């Protein structure tokens, strides 16, 4: 992949986004630059615009004013589809129903699909990568279990493992701590920190509760009423 202009993985320049049918913009005049090798926490109360910010970063939502670049590419351009392959996104509501029979291992391996040609199967390196990531997130013992039979917190860790195993340049997580107990929160936040450091990748975490990760983040962005209220480094 070509190198990034100025090292920015995400950049927002005077961005306003609104949902169709709503007269109130969900984010307003947002300016933000997120760099390579950064762990970023986005926080703020319900309705602050955090999820909208994530989905606008990926180009799933388009601004009506301003410009967004993802890995150097304008999200209004068709080329955004090509760079989105290098990104992972775990949305807020991902729970799988109990009849979902794919094992956790299958679910994580599916994350490699965008990198492969249609006739290319799973190889030994893929399996090794899954096992490494599973160990990081302490889910080795869950790999052969059907995903639908796991608890909410276990499913959450499997989805995080899937997002990381495929080695994205950028991984976005919306409220990843919501169904986790204290110990799992710690495992997840240290795994994310380690991933950023090992791969020089960028991880963006949205969480209304800052306590599980604020001490590990390089940058904390506080949002309120669709605006960025404060950006803290270190
Ligand atoms: N699909 C939607 N349609 C209309 N309005 C929406 C939609 N999703 C979010 N909003 C509104 O956009 C604003 C920001 O929401 P959101 O980004 O989900 O906030 P957060 O993730 O911080 O809770 C809120 O006022 C919310 O009501
Ligand atoms: Mg949200």
PDB file of C-alpha atoms in Angstrom, residues 16 65 81 95 105 110 137 180 190 204 209 229:
ATOM      1  CA  UNK A  16     -21.032  17.837   9.239  1.00  0.00           C
ATOM      2  CA  UNK A  65     -20.256  19.598   4.417  1.00  0.00           C
ATOM      3  CA  UNK A  81     -13.826   0.521  -1.206  1.00  0.00           C
ATOM      4  CA  UNK A  95     -24.747 -10.664  19.097  1.00  0.00           C
ATOM      5  CA  UNK A 105     -12.438 -20.471  14.799  1.00  0.00           C
ATOM      6  CA  UNK A 110     -13.889 -15.474   7.860  1.00  0.00           C
ATOM      7  CA  UNK A 137      -7.518 -12.458  24.092  1.00  0.00           C
ATOM      8  CA  UNK A 180     -17.264  -7.647  29.672  1.00  0.00           C
ATOM      9  CA  UNK A 190      -4.005  -4.569  26.915  1.00  0.00           C
ATOM     10  CA  UNK A 204      -9.967   3.577  17.681  1.00  0.00           C
ATOM     11  CA  UNK A 209     -16.942   4.452  30.172  1.00  0.00           C
ATOM     12  CA  UNK A 229     -15.194  19.151  23.105  1.00  0.00           C
TER      13      UNK A 229
END
